[in-house]
Amino acid sequence: MPLSSRDCIDLESTYGASNYHPLPVVISRAEGAWVFDPEGRKYLDCLAAYSALNQGYGHPKILAAVREQLGTGVTLTSRAFYNDKLGLFLKRICRIAGFEKALPMNTGAEAVETAIKLARKHAVKVRGIPEGQAEILVFSGNFHGRTTTIVGFSDEPQYREGFGPFTPGFRLVPYGDAEAVRQALGPRTAAVLIEPIQGEAGIIIPPRGYLREVAAACRQSGALLVLDEIQSGLGRTGKMFAYEHEGIRPDVLILAKAISGGILPVSVVLADEAVMSVFRPGDHGSTYGGNPLGAAAALAALDVLVEERLCERAAELGDYLRQGLSAIPSPHVKEVRGVGLWIGVEIHGSSGRARPFSERLLAEGVLCKETHDQVIRFAPPLVVTKEDLDFLLQKARRVLTA
Ligand SMILES: *Cc1c(COP(=O)(O)O)cnc(C)c1O
């Protein structure tokens, strides 16, 4: 007999570490932007696995590519050998992002760690910063993953508490203040590591021109501009990369999540040869990084983004959704903000936290997740339709005006 939702939740709760607090819904089947629980109830997914599922669930083209690769029997070669998919994937992502070189890893956090190592070695080998003294500027409200090094420079107390000692060499700068970056940049600054829009912090959009000023300040000082576009990249904001809104180009670009369309963990760090060449054989690696199954998934997932014009779609439908949400006359909503299909609805402190609103939306058939207590995040797969968004708006209106 298939497991019921209750059975699945009980199993996870009994045997799983309690490092998450999921909404009480079990997904056992999915298609496009819609998911189904074991009892057959249907929900519109407005989280899309934190933007890993930009191409939607079960995209036939991506599934076919993965099935074909599985059929060859070649799923993992390790980087001790070459395989016949990795090079094609690296070429594709280099072309799309406009960089000369790419280094594949698996999770987002691993790619961030890779970029940190790259920036530090570049500082030592190219800029002559003394070994062990390079500094990386990071930002208030940052989210770059959960490794010990990365949480060590978070300013979210819960991410850090109990996990020290931490890696030195990071300096926190207020997000959105270009002057603060100029002040903090010094001769030992290896890099500035920044999210163009802060997703986990609550979809925080910096002032217009901010990223351009940060990029200019980096150029002047010689520090590398390292952009974490793990959540903002690959169509979410209505452009392939969020930095395109500011007309800049980073020195190092970090991608993950939607690069494989939610099939497998695939991440990548991109840079030009002048930077990437500081890595020599043996400097860095990952057993599964660059595996042919992930590469096949990513190749197809990138094709889908381009062929189905999902960036344009995110821009158009995002405007529609933002306007629709803004038009809801709700005493609970403090602000509706966002870019593309990445919209945060901030709840007034006096109306309590965002979590009960997520729970009520769940009961109405809409899956979304609060971020940082007060913000409900709407980030559906980019294949969502206007009719789906009308469904969402109707449900959001009911929940936000109650
Ligand atoms: C999700 C995310 C990460 C971490 O990715 P994982 O695959 O969970 O390790 C890093 N940076 C940003 C901006 C993210 O959204």
Coordinates of C-alpha atoms and ligand atoms in Angstrom, one line a residue:
M1 CA 0.0 0.0 0.0
P2 CA 1.4 3.5 -0.8
L3 CA 2.3 5.6 2.1
S4 CA -0.1 8.3 3.3
S5 CA 1.0 11.9 3.9
R6 CA 0.8 11.1 7.6
D7 CA 3.1 8.1 7.2
C8 CA 5.7 10.1 5.3
I9 CA 5.7 12.9 7.8
D10 CA 6.0 10.5 10.7
L11 CA 8.9 8.7 9.1
E12 CA 10.8 11.8 8.4
S13 CA 10.1 13.2 11.8
T14 CA 11.1 10.0 13.5
Y15 CA 14.3 9.1 11.6
G16 CA 15.4 12.5 10.3
A17 CA 17.5 15.1 12.1
S18 CA 15.2 18.0 12.9
N19 CA 17.3 20.6 11.1
Y20 CA 14.3 21.7 9.1
H21 CA 10.7 22.7 9.9
P22 CA 8.8 21.8 6.7
L23 CA 5.2 22.7 6.0
P24 CA 3.0 19.6 6.5
V25 CA 2.7 18.6 2.9
V26 CA 4.1 15.6 1.1
I27 CA 4.9 15.8 -2.6
S28 CA 4.6 12.4 -4.3
R29 CA 4.0 13.4 -7.9
A30 CA 4.5 16.6 -9.9
E31 CA 4.3 18.2 -13.3
G32 CA 5.3 21.7 -14.4
A33 CA 4.4 24.1 -11.6
W34 CA 1.9 21.7 -9.9
V35 CA 2.5 19.0 -7.3
F36 CA 0.3 16.3 -5.8
D37 CA 0.3 14.6 -2.4
P38 CA -0.4 10.9 -1.9
E39 CA -4.1 11.6 -1.3
G40 CA -4.3 13.3 -4.7
R41 CA -4.6 16.8 -3.5
K42 CA -3.1 19.4 -5.9
Y43 CA -1.0 22.4 -5.1
L44 CA 0.6 25.2 -7.1
D45 CA 4.3 25.3 -6.1
C46 CA 5.4 28.9 -5.5
L47 CA 8.8 28.0 -4.0
A48 CA 10.3 25.9 -6.8
A49 CA 12.8 24.4 -4.4
Y50 CA 14.3 27.9 -3.8
S51 CA 14.5 28.5 -7.6
A52 CA 16.2 25.2 -8.5
L53 CA 13.1 24.2 -10.4
N54 CA 12.9 27.2 -12.8
Q55 CA 12.2 24.8 -15.7
G56 CA 9.3 23.1 -13.7
Y57 CA 8.9 19.6 -12.5
G58 CA 9.5 16.7 -14.9
H59 CA 10.3 18.7 -18.0
P60 CA 10.1 16.1 -20.8
K61 CA 13.3 17.4 -22.5
I62 CA 15.4 17.3 -19.4
L63 CA 14.0 13.9 -18.4
A64 CA 14.7 12.5 -21.8
A65 CA 18.3 13.7 -21.7
V66 CA 18.8 12.1 -18.3
R67 CA 17.2 8.8 -19.3
E68 CA 19.4 8.7 -22.4
Q69 CA 22.5 9.3 -20.2
L70 CA 21.3 6.6 -17.8
G71 CA 21.0 4.3 -20.7
T72 CA 24.7 4.6 -21.5
G73 CA 25.6 3.3 -18.0
V74 CA 27.9 6.3 -17.6
T75 CA 26.7 8.3 -14.6
L76 CA 30.0 9.0 -12.9
T77 CA 33.6 8.8 -14.1
S78 CA 35.3 11.0 -11.5
R79 CA 37.7 13.6 -12.9
A80 CA 40.4 11.0 -13.0
F81 CA 39.1 10.4 -16.6
Y82 CA 37.3 12.4 -19.2
N83 CA 33.7 11.8 -20.1
D84 CA 31.8 12.8 -23.3
K85 CA 29.3 15.2 -21.6
L86 CA 31.2 17.4 -19.3
G87 CA 33.0 19.4 -22.0
L88 CA 29.8 20.1 -23.8
F89 CA 28.2 21.4 -20.6
L90 CA 31.2 23.6 -19.8
K91 CA 31.2 25.1 -23.3
R92 CA 27.4 25.8 -23.1
I93 CA 27.6 27.5 -19.7
C94 CA 30.7 29.5 -20.7
R95 CA 28.9 30.7 -23.9
I96 CA 25.7 31.6 -22.0
A97 CA 27.5 33.5 -19.3
G98 CA 30.3 34.9 -21.4
F99 CA 33.3 33.5 -19.5
E100 CA 36.3 31.6 -20.7
K101 CA 36.4 28.9 -18.0
A102 CA 34.1 27.0 -15.8
L103 CA 34.8 24.7 -12.8
P104 CA 32.0 22.3 -11.9
M105 CA 31.0 21.2 -8.4
N106 CA 27.7 19.9 -7.0
T107 CA 26.0 22.1 -4.3
G108 CA 25.8 25.8 -4.2
A109 CA 27.9 26.0 -1.0
E110 CA 30.7 24.0 -2.6
A111 CA 30.8 26.4 -5.5
V112 CA 30.9 29.3 -3.0
E113 CA 33.8 27.6 -1.2
T114 CA 35.5 27.1 -4.6
A115 CA 35.1 30.8 -5.4
I116 CA 36.6 31.7 -2.0
K117 CA 39.6 29.5 -2.7
L118 CA 40.0 30.9 -6.2
A119 CA 39.9 34.5 -4.9
R120 CA 42.4 33.8 -2.2
K121 CA 44.8 32.0 -4.5
H122 CA 44.4 34.8 -7.1
A123 CA 45.2 37.3 -4.4
V124 CA 48.4 35.5 -3.4
K125 CA 49.6 34.4 -6.9
V126 CA 48.6 37.3 -9.1
R127 CA 48.3 40.3 -6.8
G128 CA 51.1 39.4 -4.3
I129 CA 49.0 39.7 -1.2
P130 CA 50.9 37.9 1.5
E131 CA 49.8 34.3 2.1
G132 CA 47.2 34.1 4.8
Q133 CA 46.4 37.8 4.8
A134 CA 43.8 38.1 2.0
E135 CA 40.5 39.5 3.1
I136 CA 37.1 39.0 1.5
L137 CA 34.3 41.5 1.9
V138 CA 30.9 40.0 2.6
F139 CA 27.5 41.7 3.4
S140 CA 25.0 42.1 6.2
G141 CA 22.1 39.7 5.5
N142 CA 24.2 37.4 3.3
F143 CA 23.3 33.8 2.5
H144 CA 25.9 31.7 0.7
G145 CA 25.3 28.2 2.2
R146 CA 25.8 26.2 5.3
T147 CA 29.5 25.1 5.5
T148 CA 31.4 26.1 8.6
T149 CA 33.5 28.7 6.6
I150 CA 30.3 30.2 5.0
V151 CA 28.2 30.4 8.2
G152 CA 31.2 31.9 9.9
F153 CA 30.7 35.1 8.0
S154 CA 26.9 35.2 8.2
D155 CA 25.3 37.8 10.5
E156 CA 22.3 35.5 11.2
P157 CA 22.9 34.4 14.8
Q158 CA 21.2 31.0 14.4
Y159 CA 23.4 30.1 11.4
R160 CA 26.5 30.5 13.6
E161 CA 25.5 29.7 17.2
G162 CA 27.4 26.7 18.5
F163 CA 29.3 26.1 15.3
G164 CA 32.6 28.0 15.9
P165 CA 35.5 28.4 15.7
F166 CA 35.2 30.0 12.3
T167 CA 37.5 30.7 9.3
P168 CA 39.1 34.1 9.5
G169 CA 39.6 36.5 6.6
F170 CA 36.1 37.9 6.1
R171 CA 34.7 41.3 6.8
L172 CA 31.1 42.3 7.0
V173 CA 29.9 45.4 5.2
P174 CA 26.4 46.8 5.2
Y175 CA 24.4 45.7 2.2
G176 CA 23.2 48.4 -0.2
D177 CA 25.8 51.1 0.8
A178 CA 28.4 51.6 -2.0
E179 CA 30.3 54.1 0.1
A180 CA 30.8 51.4 2.8
V181 CA 32.3 49.1 0.2
R182 CA 34.7 51.8 -1.0
Q183 CA 35.8 52.5 2.6
A184 CA 36.3 48.8 3.3
L185 CA 38.3 48.0 0.2
G186 CA 42.1 47.9 1.0
P187 CA 45.3 46.6 -0.5
R188 CA 44.6 43.2 1.0
T189 CA 41.0 42.8 -0.2
A190 CA 41.1 39.7 -2.4
A191 CA 37.4 39.9 -3.4
V192 CA 33.9 41.2 -2.8
L193 CA 31.4 38.3 -2.4
I194 CA 27.9 39.5 -3.0
E195 CA 24.4 38.5 -4.0
P196 CA 22.9 41.0 -6.6
I197 CA 19.6 40.6 -4.7
Q198 CA 19.5 38.9 -1.3
G199 CA 16.9 36.1 -1.5
E200 CA 17.1 34.4 1.9
A201 CA 17.3 37.7 3.6
G202 CA 13.8 38.4 2.3
I203 CA 14.2 39.5 -1.3
I204 CA 16.2 42.6 -0.5
I205 CA 16.8 44.7 -3.6
P206 CA 19.7 47.2 -3.3
P207 CA 19.3 50.7 -4.6
R208 CA 19.6 51.2 -8.4
G209 CA 23.2 51.7 -9.4
Y210 CA 24.6 50.0 -6.3
L211 CA 26.1 47.0 -8.0
R212 CA 27.6 49.2 -10.7
E213 CA 29.3 51.3 -8.0
V214 CA 30.5 48.2 -6.3
A215 CA 31.9 46.8 -9.6
A216 CA 33.7 50.1 -10.3
A217 CA 35.2 50.2 -6.8
C218 CA 36.4 46.6 -7.2
R219 CA 38.0 47.4 -10.6
Q220 CA 39.8 50.4 -9.1
S221 CA 41.2 48.4 -6.1
G222 CA 42.0 45.2 -8.0
A223 CA 39.7 43.1 -5.8
L224 CA 37.6 40.5 -7.7
L225 CA 33.9 41.0 -7.9
V226 CA 32.4 37.6 -7.1
L227 CA 28.7 37.3 -7.6
D228 CA 26.6 34.6 -6.0
E229 CA 23.8 34.2 -8.5
I230 CA 22.8 30.7 -7.2
Q231 CA 19.3 31.9 -6.6
S232 CA 19.0 35.1 -8.7
G233 CA 20.6 33.7 -11.8
L234 CA 19.2 31.6 -14.7
G235 CA 16.1 33.6 -15.5
R236 CA 14.5 34.2 -12.1
T237 CA 14.7 38.0 -12.3
G238 CA 13.6 38.3 -15.9
K239 CA 17.2 38.3 -17.2
M240 CA 19.5 35.3 -17.5
F241 CA 21.6 36.9 -14.7
A242 CA 20.5 39.6 -12.3
Y243 CA 23.7 41.6 -12.9
E244 CA 22.5 42.3 -16.4
H245 CA 20.0 44.7 -14.9
E246 CA 22.9 46.8 -13.9
G247 CA 24.9 46.4 -17.1
I248 CA 28.0 45.1 -15.3
R249 CA 30.1 41.9 -15.5
P250 CA 31.5 40.1 -12.5
D251 CA 35.0 38.7 -12.4
V252 CA 33.7 35.4 -10.9
L253 CA 30.2 34.1 -11.2
I254 CA 28.7 31.3 -9.0
L255 CA 25.7 29.3 -10.3
A256 CA 23.9 26.3 -9.0
K257 CA 20.2 25.4 -8.3
A258 CA 18.4 25.8 -11.6
I259 CA 21.4 24.9 -13.7
S260 CA 20.3 21.3 -13.7
G261 CA 16.6 22.1 -13.5
G262 CA 16.2 20.5 -10.2
I263 CA 17.3 17.0 -11.3
L264 CA 20.7 16.7 -9.6
P265 CA 23.0 19.0 -7.6
V266 CA 25.1 20.8 -10.2
S267 CA 27.0 24.0 -9.5
V268 CA 29.7 25.9 -11.4
V269 CA 32.2 28.7 -10.8
L270 CA 32.9 30.8 -13.9
A271 CA 35.8 33.2 -14.6
D272 CA 38.2 34.1 -17.3
E273 CA 41.5 32.3 -17.9
A274 CA 43.5 35.0 -16.2
V275 CA 41.8 34.3 -12.9
M276 CA 40.9 30.6 -13.2
S277 CA 44.5 29.7 -14.2
V278 CA 45.6 30.0 -10.6
F279 CA 44.1 26.5 -10.1
R280 CA 46.6 23.8 -10.9
P281 CA 46.0 20.0 -11.0
G282 CA 45.5 18.8 -7.5
D283 CA 44.5 22.2 -6.0
H284 CA 40.8 21.5 -5.8
G285 CA 38.2 18.9 -6.7
S286 CA 35.1 16.9 -6.1
T287 CA 34.3 13.2 -6.8
Y288 CA 30.9 13.9 -8.3
G289 CA 31.7 17.4 -9.6
G290 CA 31.4 17.4 -13.3
N291 CA 29.7 14.0 -13.4
P292 CA 28.2 13.1 -16.9
L293 CA 24.7 12.6 -15.6
G294 CA 24.6 16.0 -14.0
A295 CA 26.2 17.5 -17.1
A296 CA 23.6 15.9 -19.4
A297 CA 20.8 17.2 -17.1
A298 CA 22.4 20.7 -17.1
L299 CA 22.9 20.8 -20.9
A300 CA 19.1 20.1 -21.4
A301 CA 18.1 22.4 -18.6
L302 CA 20.0 25.3 -20.1
D303 CA 18.5 24.5 -23.5
V304 CA 15.0 24.7 -22.0
L305 CA 15.8 28.1 -20.4
V306 CA 16.9 29.5 -23.7
E307 CA 14.4 27.8 -26.1
E308 CA 11.4 28.4 -24.0
R309 CA 12.4 32.1 -23.4
L310 CA 11.9 31.6 -19.7
C311 CA 13.8 34.9 -18.9
E312 CA 11.2 36.9 -20.9
R313 CA 8.5 34.9 -19.4
A314 CA 9.7 35.6 -15.9
A315 CA 9.8 39.3 -16.7
E316 CA 6.3 39.5 -18.1
L317 CA 4.6 37.2 -15.6
G318 CA 6.5 38.7 -12.8
D319 CA 5.1 42.1 -13.5
Y320 CA 1.6 40.6 -13.7
L321 CA 2.0 38.8 -10.4
R322 CA 3.6 41.8 -8.6
Q323 CA 0.8 44.1 -9.8
G324 CA -1.8 41.6 -8.8
L325 CA -0.3 41.2 -5.3
S326 CA 0.1 44.9 -4.8
A327 CA -3.6 45.5 -5.7
I328 CA -4.8 43.3 -2.8
P329 CA -6.2 45.6 -0.2
S330 CA -4.7 43.9 2.9
P331 CA -4.2 45.3 6.3
H332 CA -1.4 42.8 6.9
V333 CA 0.9 43.7 4.0
K334 CA 3.7 46.2 4.6
E335 CA 5.3 45.9 1.2
V336 CA 5.3 43.9 -2.1
R337 CA 8.7 43.9 -3.7
G338 CA 10.5 41.8 -6.3
V339 CA 12.1 41.5 -9.7
G340 CA 10.8 39.0 -12.3
L341 CA 9.1 36.0 -10.8
W342 CA 10.8 36.5 -7.4
I343 CA 8.4 38.4 -5.2
G344 CA 8.4 39.0 -1.5
V345 CA 5.3 40.0 0.5
E346 CA 6.4 41.6 3.8
I347 CA 3.9 41.2 6.6
H348 CA 3.5 43.9 9.2
G349 CA 4.9 43.0 12.6
S350 CA 1.5 43.8 14.1
S351 CA -0.1 41.1 12.0
G352 CA 2.2 38.4 13.4
R353 CA 4.7 36.3 11.5
A354 CA 4.6 35.1 7.9
R355 CA 4.5 31.4 8.8
P356 CA 0.7 31.3 9.6
F357 CA 0.1 32.9 6.2
S358 CA 2.1 30.2 4.5
E359 CA 0.1 27.6 6.4
R360 CA -3.2 29.2 5.3
L361 CA -2.0 29.3 1.7
L362 CA -1.1 25.7 1.9
A363 CA -4.7 24.9 3.0
E364 CA -5.8 26.8 -0.1
G365 CA -3.6 24.8 -2.4
V366 CA -0.6 27.1 -2.7
L367 CA 2.9 26.1 -1.6
C368 CA 5.2 28.9 -0.5
K369 CA 7.7 29.4 2.3
E370 CA 8.3 32.3 4.6
T371 CA 11.8 33.7 4.8
H372 CA 13.1 35.5 7.8
D373 CA 9.9 35.6 9.9
Q374 CA 8.1 38.5 8.0
V375 CA 8.4 37.8 4.3
I376 CA 6.3 35.4 2.2
R377 CA 8.3 34.5 -0.9
F378 CA 6.6 33.8 -4.2
A379 CA 9.0 32.2 -6.7
P380 CA 7.1 29.7 -8.9
P381 CA 8.7 27.7 -11.7
L382 CA 9.1 30.0 -14.7
V383 CA 6.9 27.7 -16.7
V384 CA 3.9 28.8 -14.6
T385 CA 1.0 30.1 -16.7
K386 CA -1.0 33.3 -16.3
E387 CA -4.0 31.2 -15.3
D388 CA -1.9 29.6 -12.6
L389 CA -1.0 33.0 -11.3
D390 CA -4.7 34.0 -11.3
F391 CA -5.3 31.0 -9.1
L392 CA -2.5 32.2 -6.8
L393 CA -3.8 35.7 -6.7
Q394 CA -7.3 34.5 -5.9
K395 CA -5.9 32.5 -3.0
A396 CA -3.5 35.2 -1.8
R397 CA -6.4 37.7 -1.8
R398 CA -8.5 35.3 0.4
V399 CA -5.6 34.7 2.9
L400 CA -4.3 38.3 3.0
T401 CA -7.7 40.0 3.4
A402 CA -9.1 37.5 6.0
Ligands
LIG1 C1 20.8 28.1 -2.1 C2 21.9 29.1 -2.0 C3 23.2 28.8 -1.7 C4 23.6 27.4 -1.3 O1 23.3 26.4 -2.2 P1 23.2 24.9 -1.6 O2 23.1 24.1 -2.9 O3 22.0 24.8 -0.7 O4 24.5 24.6 -0.9 C5 24.2 29.8 -1.8 N1 23.9 31.0 -2.1 C6 22.6 31.4 -2.5 C7 22.4 32.8 -2.9 C8 21.6 30.5 -2.4 O5 20.4 30.9 -2.7

